[in-house]
PDB file of C-alpha atoms and ligand atoms in Angstrom:
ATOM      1  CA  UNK D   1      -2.508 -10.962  11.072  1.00  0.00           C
ATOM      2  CA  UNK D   2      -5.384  -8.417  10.326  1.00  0.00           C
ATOM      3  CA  UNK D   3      -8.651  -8.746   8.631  1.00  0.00           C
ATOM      4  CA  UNK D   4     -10.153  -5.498   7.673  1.00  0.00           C
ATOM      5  CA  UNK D   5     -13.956  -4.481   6.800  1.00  0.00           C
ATOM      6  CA  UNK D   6     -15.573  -1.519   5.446  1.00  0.00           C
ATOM      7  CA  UNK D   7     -18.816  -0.376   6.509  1.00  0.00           C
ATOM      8  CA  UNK D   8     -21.554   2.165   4.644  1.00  0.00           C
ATOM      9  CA  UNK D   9     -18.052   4.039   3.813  1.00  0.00           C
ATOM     10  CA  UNK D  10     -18.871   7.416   2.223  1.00  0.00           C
ATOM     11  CA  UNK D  11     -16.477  10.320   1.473  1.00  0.00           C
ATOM     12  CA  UNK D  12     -17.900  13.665   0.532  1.00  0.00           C
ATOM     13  CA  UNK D  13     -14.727  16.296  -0.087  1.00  0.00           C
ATOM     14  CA  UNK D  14     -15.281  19.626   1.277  1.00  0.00           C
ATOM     15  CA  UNK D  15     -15.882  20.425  -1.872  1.00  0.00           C
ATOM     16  CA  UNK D  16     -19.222  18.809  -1.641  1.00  0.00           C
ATOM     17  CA  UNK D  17     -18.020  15.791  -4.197  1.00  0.00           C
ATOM     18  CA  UNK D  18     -19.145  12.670  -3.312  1.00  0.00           C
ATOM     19  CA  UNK D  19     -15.902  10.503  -4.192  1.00  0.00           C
ATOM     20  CA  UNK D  20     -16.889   7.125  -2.389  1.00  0.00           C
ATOM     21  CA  UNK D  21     -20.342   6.106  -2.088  1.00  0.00           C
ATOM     22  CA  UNK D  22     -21.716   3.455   0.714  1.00  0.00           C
ATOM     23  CA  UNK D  23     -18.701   1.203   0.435  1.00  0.00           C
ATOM     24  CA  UNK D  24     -18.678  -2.417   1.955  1.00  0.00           C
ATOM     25  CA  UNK D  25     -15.982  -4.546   1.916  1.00  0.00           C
ATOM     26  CA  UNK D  26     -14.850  -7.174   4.207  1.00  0.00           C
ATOM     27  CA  UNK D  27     -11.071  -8.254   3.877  1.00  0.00           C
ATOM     28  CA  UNK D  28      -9.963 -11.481   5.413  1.00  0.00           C
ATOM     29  CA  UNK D  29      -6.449 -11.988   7.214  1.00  0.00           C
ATOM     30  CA  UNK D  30      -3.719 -12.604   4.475  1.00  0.00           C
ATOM     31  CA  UNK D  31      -6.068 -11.542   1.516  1.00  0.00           C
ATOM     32  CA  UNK D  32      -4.189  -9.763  -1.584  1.00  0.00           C
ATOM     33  CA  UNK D  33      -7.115  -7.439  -2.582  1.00  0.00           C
ATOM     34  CA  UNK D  34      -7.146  -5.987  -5.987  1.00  0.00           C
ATOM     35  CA  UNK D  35      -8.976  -2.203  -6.634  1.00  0.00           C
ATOM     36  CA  UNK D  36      -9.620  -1.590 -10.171  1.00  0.00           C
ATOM     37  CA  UNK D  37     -11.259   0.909 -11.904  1.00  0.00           C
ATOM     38  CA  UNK D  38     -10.990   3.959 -14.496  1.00  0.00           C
ATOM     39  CA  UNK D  39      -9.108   7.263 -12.954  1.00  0.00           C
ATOM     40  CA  UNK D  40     -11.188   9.125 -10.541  1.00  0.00           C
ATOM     41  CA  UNK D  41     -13.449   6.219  -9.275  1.00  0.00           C
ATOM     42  CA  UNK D  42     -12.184   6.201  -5.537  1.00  0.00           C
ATOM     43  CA  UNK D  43      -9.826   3.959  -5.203  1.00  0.00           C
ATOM     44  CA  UNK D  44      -7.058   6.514  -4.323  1.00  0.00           C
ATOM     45  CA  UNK D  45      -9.423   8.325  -1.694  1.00  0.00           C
ATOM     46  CA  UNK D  46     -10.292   4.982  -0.515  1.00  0.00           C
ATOM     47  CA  UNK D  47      -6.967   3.756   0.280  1.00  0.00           C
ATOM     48  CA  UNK D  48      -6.080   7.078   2.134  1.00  0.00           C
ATOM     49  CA  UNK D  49      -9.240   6.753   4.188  1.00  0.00           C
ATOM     50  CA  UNK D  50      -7.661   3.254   5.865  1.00  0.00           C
ATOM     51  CA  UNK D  51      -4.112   4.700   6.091  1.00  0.00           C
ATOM     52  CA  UNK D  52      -5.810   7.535   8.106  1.00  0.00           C
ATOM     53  CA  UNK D  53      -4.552  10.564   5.757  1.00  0.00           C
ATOM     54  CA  UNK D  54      -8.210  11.465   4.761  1.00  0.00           C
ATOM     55  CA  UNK D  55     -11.381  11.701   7.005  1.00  0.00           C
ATOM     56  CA  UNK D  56     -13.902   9.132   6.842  1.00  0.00           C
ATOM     57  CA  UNK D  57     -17.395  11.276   5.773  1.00  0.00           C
ATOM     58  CA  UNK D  58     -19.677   8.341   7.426  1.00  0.00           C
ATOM     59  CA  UNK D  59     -19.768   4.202   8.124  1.00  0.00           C
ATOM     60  CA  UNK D  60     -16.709   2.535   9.524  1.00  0.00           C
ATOM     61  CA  UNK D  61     -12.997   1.462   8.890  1.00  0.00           C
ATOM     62  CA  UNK D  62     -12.597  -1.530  11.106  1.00  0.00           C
ATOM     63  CA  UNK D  63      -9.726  -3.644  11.526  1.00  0.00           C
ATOM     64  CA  UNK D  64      -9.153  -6.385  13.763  1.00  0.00           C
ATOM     65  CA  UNK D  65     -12.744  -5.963  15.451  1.00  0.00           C
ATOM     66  CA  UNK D  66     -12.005  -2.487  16.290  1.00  0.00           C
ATOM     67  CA  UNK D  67     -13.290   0.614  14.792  1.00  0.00           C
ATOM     68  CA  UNK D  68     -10.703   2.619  13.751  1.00  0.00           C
ATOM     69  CA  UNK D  69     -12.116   5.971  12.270  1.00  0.00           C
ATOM     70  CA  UNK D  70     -10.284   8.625  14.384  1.00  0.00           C
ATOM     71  CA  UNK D  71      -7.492   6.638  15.097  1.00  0.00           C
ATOM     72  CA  UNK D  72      -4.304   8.398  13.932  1.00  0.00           C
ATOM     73  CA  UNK D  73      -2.334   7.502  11.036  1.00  0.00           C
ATOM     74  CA  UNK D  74       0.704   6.572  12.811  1.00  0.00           C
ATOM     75  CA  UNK D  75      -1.406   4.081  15.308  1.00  0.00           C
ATOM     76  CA  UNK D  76      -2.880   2.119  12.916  1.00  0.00           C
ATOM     77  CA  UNK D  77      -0.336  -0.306  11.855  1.00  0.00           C
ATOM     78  CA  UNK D  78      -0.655   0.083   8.306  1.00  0.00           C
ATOM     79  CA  UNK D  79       1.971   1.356   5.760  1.00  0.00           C
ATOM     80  CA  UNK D  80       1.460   2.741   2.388  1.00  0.00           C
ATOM     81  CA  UNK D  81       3.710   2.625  -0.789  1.00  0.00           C
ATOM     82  CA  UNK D  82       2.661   5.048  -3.219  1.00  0.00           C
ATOM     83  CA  UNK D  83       3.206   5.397  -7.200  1.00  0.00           C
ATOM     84  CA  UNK D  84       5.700   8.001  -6.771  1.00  0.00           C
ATOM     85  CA  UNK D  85       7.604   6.283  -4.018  1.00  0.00           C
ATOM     86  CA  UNK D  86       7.509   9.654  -1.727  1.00  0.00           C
ATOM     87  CA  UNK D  87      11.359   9.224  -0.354  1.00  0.00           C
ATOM     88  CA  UNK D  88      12.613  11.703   1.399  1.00  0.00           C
ATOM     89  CA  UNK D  89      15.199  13.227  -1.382  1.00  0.00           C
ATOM     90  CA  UNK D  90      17.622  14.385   1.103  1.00  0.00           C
ATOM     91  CA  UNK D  91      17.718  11.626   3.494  1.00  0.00           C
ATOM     92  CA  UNK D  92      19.857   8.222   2.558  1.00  0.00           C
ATOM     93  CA  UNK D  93      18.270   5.196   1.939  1.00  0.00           C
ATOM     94  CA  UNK D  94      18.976   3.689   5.528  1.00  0.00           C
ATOM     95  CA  UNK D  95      17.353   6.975   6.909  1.00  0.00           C
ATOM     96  CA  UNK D  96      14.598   6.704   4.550  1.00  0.00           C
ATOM     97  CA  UNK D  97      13.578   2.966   5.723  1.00  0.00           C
ATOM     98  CA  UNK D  98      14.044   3.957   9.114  1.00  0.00           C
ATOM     99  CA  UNK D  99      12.041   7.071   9.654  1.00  0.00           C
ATOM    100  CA  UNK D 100       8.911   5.601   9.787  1.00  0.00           C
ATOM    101  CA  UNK D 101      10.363   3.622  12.951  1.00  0.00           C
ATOM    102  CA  UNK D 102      12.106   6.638  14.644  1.00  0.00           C
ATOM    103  CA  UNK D 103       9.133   8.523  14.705  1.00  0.00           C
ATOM    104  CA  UNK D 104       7.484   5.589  16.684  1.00  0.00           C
ATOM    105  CA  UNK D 105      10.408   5.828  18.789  1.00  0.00           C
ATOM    106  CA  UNK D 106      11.441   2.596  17.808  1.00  0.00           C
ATOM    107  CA  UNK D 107      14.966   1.767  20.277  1.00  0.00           C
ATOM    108  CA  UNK D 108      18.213   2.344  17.549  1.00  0.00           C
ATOM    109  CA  UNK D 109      19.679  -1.204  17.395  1.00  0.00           C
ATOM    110  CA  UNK D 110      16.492  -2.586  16.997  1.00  0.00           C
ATOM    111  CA  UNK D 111      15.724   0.118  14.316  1.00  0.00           C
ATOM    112  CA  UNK D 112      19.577  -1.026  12.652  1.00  0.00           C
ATOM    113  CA  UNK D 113      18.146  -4.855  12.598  1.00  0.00           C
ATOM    114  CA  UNK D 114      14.948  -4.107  10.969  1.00  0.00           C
ATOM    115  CA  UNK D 115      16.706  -2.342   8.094  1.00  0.00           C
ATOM    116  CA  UNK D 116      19.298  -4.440   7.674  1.00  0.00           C
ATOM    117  CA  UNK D 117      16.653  -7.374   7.426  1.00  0.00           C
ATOM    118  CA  UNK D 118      14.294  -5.414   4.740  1.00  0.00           C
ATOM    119  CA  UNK D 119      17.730  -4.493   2.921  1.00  0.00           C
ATOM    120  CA  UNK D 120      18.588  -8.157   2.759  1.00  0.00           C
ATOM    121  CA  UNK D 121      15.224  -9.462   1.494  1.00  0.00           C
ATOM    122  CA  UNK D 122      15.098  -6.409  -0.855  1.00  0.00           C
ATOM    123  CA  UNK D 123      18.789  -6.529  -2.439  1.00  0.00           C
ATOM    124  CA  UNK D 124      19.660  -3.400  -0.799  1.00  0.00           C
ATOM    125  CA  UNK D 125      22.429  -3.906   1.497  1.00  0.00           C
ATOM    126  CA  UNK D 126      25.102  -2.193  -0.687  1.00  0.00           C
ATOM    127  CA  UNK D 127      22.565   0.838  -1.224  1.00  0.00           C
ATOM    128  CA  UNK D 128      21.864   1.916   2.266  1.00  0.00           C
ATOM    129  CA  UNK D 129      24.317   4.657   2.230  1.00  0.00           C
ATOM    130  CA  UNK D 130      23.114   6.086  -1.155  1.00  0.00           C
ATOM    131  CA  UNK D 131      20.506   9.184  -1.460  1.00  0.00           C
ATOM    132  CA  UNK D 132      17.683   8.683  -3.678  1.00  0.00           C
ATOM    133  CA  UNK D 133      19.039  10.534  -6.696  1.00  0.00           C
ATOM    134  CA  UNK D 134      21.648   7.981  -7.215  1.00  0.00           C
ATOM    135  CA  UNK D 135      19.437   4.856  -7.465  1.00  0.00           C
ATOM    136  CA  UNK D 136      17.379   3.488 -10.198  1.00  0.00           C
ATOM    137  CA  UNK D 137      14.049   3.722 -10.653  1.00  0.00           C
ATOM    138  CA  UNK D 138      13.506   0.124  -9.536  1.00  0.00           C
ATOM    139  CA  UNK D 139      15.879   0.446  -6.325  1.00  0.00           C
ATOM    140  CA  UNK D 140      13.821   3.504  -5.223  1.00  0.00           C
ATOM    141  CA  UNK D 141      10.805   1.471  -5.489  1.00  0.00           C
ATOM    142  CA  UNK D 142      12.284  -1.117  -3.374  1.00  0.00           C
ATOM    143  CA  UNK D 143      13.356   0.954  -0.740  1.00  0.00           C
ATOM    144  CA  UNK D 144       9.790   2.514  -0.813  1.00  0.00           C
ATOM    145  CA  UNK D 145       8.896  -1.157  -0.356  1.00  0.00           C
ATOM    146  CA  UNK D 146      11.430  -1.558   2.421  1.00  0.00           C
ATOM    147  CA  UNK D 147      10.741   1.643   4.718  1.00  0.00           C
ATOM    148  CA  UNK D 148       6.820  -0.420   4.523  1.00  0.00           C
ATOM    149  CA  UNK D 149       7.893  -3.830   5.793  1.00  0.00           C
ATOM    150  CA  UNK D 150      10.618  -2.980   8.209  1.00  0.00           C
ATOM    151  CA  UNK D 151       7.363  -1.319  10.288  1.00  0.00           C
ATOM    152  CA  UNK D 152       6.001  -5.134   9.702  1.00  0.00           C
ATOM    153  CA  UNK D 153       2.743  -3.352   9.466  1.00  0.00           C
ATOM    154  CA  UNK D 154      -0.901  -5.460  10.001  1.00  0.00           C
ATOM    155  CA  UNK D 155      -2.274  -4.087   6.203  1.00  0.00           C
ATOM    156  CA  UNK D 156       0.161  -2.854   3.328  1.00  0.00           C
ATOM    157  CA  UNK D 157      -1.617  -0.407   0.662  1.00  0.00           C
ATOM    158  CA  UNK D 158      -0.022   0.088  -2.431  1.00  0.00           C
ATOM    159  CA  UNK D 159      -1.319   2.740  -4.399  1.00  0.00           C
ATOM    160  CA  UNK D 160       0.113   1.507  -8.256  1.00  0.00           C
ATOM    161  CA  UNK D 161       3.613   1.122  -6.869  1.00  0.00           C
ATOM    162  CA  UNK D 162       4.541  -0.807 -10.242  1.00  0.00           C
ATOM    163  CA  UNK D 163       3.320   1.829 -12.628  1.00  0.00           C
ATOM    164  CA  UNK D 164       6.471   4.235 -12.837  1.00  0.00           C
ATOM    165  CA  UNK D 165       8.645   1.402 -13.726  1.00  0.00           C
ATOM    166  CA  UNK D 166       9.902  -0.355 -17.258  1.00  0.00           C
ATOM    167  CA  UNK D 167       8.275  -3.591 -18.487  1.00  0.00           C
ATOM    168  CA  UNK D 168      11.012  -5.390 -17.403  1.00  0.00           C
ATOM    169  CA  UNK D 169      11.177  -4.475 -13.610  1.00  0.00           C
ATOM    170  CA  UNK D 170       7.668  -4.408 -13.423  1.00  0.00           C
ATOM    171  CA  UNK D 171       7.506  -8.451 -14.014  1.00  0.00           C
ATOM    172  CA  UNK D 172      10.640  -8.567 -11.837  1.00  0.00           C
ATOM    173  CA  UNK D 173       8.986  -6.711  -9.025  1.00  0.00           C
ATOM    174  CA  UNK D 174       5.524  -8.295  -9.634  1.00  0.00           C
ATOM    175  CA  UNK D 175       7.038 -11.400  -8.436  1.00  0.00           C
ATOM    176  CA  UNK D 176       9.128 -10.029  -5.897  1.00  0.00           C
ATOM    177  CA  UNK D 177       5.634  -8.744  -4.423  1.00  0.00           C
ATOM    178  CA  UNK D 178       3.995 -11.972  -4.674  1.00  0.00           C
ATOM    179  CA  UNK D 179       6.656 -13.373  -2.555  1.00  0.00           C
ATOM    180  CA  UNK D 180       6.845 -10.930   0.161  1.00  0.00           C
ATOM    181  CA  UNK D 181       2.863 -11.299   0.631  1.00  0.00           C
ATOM    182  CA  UNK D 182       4.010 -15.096   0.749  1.00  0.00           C
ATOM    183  CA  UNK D 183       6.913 -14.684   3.412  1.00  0.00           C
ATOM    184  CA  UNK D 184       5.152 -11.675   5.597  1.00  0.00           C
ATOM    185  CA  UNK D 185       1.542 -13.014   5.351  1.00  0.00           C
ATOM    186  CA  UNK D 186       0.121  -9.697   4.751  1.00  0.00           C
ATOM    187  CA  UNK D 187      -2.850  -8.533   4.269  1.00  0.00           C
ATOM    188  CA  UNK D 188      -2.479  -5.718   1.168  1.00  0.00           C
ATOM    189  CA  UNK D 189      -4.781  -3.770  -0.470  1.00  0.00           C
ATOM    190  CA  UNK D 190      -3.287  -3.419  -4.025  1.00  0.00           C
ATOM    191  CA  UNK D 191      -4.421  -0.243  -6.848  1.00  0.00           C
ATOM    192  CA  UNK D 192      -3.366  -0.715 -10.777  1.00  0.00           C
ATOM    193  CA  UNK D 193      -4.996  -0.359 -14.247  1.00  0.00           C
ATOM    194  CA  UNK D 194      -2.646  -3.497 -15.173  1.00  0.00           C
ATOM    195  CA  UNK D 195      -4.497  -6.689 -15.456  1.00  0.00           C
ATOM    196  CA  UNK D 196      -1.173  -9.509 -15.702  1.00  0.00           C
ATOM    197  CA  UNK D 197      -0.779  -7.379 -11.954  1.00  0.00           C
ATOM    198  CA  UNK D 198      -4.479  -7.902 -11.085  1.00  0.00           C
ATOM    199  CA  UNK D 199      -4.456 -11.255 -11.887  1.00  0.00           C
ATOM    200  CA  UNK D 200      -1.160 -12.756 -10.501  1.00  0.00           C
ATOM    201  CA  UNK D 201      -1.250 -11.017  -7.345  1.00  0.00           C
ATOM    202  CA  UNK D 202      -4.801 -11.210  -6.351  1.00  0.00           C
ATOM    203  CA  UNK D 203      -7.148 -12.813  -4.256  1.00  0.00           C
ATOM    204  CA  UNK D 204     -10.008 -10.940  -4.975  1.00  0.00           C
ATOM    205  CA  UNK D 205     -10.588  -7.718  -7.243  1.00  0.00           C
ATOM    206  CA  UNK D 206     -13.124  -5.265  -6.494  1.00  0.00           C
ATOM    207  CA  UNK D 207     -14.142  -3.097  -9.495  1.00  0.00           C
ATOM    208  CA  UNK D 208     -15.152   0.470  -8.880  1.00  0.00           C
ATOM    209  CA  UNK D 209     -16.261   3.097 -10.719  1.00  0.00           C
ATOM    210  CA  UNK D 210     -17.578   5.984  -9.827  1.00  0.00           C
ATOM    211  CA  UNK D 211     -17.277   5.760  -6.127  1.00  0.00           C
ATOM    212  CA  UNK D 212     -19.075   2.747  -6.212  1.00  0.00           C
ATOM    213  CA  UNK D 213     -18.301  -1.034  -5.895  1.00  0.00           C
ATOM    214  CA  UNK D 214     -19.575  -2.409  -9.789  1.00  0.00           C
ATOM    215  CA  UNK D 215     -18.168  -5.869  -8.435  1.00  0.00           C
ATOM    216  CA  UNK D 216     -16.191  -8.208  -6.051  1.00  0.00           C
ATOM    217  CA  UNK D 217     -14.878 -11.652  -7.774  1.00  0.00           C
ATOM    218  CA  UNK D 218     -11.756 -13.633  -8.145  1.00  0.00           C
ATOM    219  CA  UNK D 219      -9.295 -13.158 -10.899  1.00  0.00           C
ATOM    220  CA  UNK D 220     -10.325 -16.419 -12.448  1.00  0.00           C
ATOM    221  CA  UNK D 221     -13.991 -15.263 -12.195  1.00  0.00           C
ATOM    222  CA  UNK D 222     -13.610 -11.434 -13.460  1.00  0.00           C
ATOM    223  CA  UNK D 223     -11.230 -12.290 -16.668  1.00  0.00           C
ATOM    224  CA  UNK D 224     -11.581 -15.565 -17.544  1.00  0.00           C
ATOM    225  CA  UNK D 225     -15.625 -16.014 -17.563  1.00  0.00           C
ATOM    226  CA  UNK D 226     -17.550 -15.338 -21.555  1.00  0.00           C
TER     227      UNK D 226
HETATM  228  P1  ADP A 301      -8.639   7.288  -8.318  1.00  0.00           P
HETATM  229  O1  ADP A 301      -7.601   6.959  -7.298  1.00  0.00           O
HETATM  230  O2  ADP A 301      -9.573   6.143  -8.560  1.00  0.00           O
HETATM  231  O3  ADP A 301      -8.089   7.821  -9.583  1.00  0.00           O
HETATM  232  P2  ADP A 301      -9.368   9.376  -6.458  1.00  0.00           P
HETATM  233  O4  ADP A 301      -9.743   8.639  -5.226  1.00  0.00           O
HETATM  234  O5  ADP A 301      -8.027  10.010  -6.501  1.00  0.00           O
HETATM  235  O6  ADP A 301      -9.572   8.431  -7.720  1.00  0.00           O
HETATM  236  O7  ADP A 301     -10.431  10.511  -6.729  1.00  0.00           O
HETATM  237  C1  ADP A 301     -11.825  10.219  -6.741  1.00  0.00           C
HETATM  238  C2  ADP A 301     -12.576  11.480  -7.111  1.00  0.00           C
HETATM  239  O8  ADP A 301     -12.476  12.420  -6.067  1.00  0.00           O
HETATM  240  C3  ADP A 301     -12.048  12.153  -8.364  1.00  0.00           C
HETATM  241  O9  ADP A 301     -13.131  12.638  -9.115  1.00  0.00           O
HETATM  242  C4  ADP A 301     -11.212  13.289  -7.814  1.00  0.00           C
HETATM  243  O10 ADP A 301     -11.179  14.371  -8.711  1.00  0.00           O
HETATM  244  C5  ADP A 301     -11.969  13.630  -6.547  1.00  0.00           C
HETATM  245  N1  ADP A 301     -11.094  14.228  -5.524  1.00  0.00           N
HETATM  246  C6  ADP A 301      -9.924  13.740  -5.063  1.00  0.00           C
HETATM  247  N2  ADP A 301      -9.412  14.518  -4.101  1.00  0.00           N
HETATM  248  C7  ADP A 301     -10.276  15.559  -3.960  1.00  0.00           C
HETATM  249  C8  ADP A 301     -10.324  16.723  -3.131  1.00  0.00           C
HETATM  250  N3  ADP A 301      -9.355  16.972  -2.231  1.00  0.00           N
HETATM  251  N4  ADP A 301     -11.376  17.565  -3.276  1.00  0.00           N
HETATM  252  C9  ADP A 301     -12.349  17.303  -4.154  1.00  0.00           C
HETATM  253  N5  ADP A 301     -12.381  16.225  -4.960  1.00  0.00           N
HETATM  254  C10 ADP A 301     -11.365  15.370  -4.874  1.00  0.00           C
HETATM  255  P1  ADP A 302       5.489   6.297   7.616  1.00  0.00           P
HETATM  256  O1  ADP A 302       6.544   5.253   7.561  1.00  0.00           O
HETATM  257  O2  ADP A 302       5.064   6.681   8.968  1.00  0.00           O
HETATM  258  O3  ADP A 302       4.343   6.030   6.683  1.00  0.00           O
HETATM  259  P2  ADP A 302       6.684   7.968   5.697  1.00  0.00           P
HETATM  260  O4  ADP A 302       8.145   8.077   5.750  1.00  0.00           O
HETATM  261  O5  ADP A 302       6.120   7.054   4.685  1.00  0.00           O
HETATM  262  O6  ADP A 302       6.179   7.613   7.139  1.00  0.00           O
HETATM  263  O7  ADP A 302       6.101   9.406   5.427  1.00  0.00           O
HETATM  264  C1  ADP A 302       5.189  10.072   6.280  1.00  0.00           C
HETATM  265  C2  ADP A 302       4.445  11.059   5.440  1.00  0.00           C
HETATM  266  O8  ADP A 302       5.348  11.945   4.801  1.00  0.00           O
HETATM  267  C3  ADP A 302       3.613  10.406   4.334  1.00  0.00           C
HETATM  268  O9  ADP A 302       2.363  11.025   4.264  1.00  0.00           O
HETATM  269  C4  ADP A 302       4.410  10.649   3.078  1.00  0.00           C
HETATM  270  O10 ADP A 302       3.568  10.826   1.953  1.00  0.00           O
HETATM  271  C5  ADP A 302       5.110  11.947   3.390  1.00  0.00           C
HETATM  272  N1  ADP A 302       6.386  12.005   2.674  1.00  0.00           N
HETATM  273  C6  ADP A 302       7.260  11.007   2.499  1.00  0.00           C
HETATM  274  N2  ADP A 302       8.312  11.400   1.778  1.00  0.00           N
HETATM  275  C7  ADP A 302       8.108  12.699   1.490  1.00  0.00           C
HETATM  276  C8  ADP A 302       8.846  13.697   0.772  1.00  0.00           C
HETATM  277  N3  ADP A 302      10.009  13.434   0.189  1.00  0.00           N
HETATM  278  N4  ADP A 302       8.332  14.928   0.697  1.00  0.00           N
HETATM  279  C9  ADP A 302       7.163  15.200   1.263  1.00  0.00           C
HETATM  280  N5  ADP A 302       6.401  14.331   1.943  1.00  0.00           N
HETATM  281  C10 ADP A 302       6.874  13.097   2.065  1.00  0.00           C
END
């Protein structure tokens, strides 16, 4: 569905930090791609810099063949699930999978269909009337997952969207993620300090630290290798 590369990607904060430095990375279609990396090495700033919510400083975000630097966040075709889940507290959890679609102006039955289908694969049909406050920490994180995939975006990034939750729905989810890349043939770009994660889910893990790419291997490669 999409392969993704970044060129010479650099990202200097107004600030004058330089948080990314000369980052290249090509991502093939259907790749699970694994950023690791102590806290404050990039990997936050560079997954915001291919969802379009930070500017690129120099080089290249393309996807697809096409150079996508000053496209706008809500033409790109990707969607983001973040650590904290970021659902609207006062909308329900229909309204919460759906807004990404309304404000693409998405027609309403077709809009009802999509969430209905993400609430089925997620185990969230008897939830969609339900505001945030009254779920569980592992239902919000599904309907985080849900307002992604009823967009049935070309690139999901998931900035450690497993990290807020117990042990137990953390293995539980782990697997439900492995599946969905399985069913949707994604192509997701995937943060988190947990190795089990790192190594289930991905394809290939790129290590970074400071701003800059220490590595690029394959689970089996990066942990199991003297
Ligand atoms: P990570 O996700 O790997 O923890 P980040 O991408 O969030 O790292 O941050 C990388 C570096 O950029 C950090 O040193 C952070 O303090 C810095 N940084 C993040 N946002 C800004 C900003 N708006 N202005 C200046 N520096 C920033
Ligand atoms: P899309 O589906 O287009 O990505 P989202 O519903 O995810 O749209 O949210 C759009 C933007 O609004 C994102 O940048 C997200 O971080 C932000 N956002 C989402 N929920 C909240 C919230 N409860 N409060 C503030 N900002 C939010």
């Amino acid at each position: 569905m999409a392969s993704l590369s970044l060129k010479n990607v650099c990202k200097v904060y107004p600030n004058g930090f330089e948080a990314v430095k000369d980052f290249n990375l090509d991502v093939a279609d259907k790749e699970f791609i694994i950023f690791v990396g102590p806290s404050g090495c990039g990997k936050s700033t560079t997954l915001r810099m291919i969802a379009g919510l930070e500017e690129i400083s120099s080089g290249d975000l393309i996807i697809d063949g096409k150079v996508m630097n000053d496209v706008e966040p809500k033409d790109r075709d990707i969607a983001m699930v973040f650590q904290n889940y970021a659902l609207y507290p006062h909308m329900t959890v229909f309204d919460n999978m759906a807004f990404g679609l309304k404000l693409r102006k998405v027609p309403k039955d077709e809009i009802k269909a999509k969430v209905e289908e993400a609430a089925r694969i997620l185990d969230l049909e008897k939830l969609l009337d339900r505001k945030p406050k009254a779920l569980s920490g592992g239902q919000r994180q599904r309907v985080a997952m849900g307002r992604a995939i009823v967009r049935n975006p070309k690139v999901f990034l998931m900035d450690e969207p497993l990290s807020n939750l117990d042990a137990k729905l953390r293995v539980q989810m782990r697997s439900e993620i492995a599946s969905l890349h399985n069913r949707l043939g994604a192509t997701i770009i995937y943060v988190t300090h947990d190795q089990t994660e790192a190594m289930t889910l991905g394809t290939r893990i790129v290590v970074l630290k400071d701003g800059v790419i220490m590595q690029v291997d394959s689970p089996q490669k990066l942990y199991n290798e003297p």
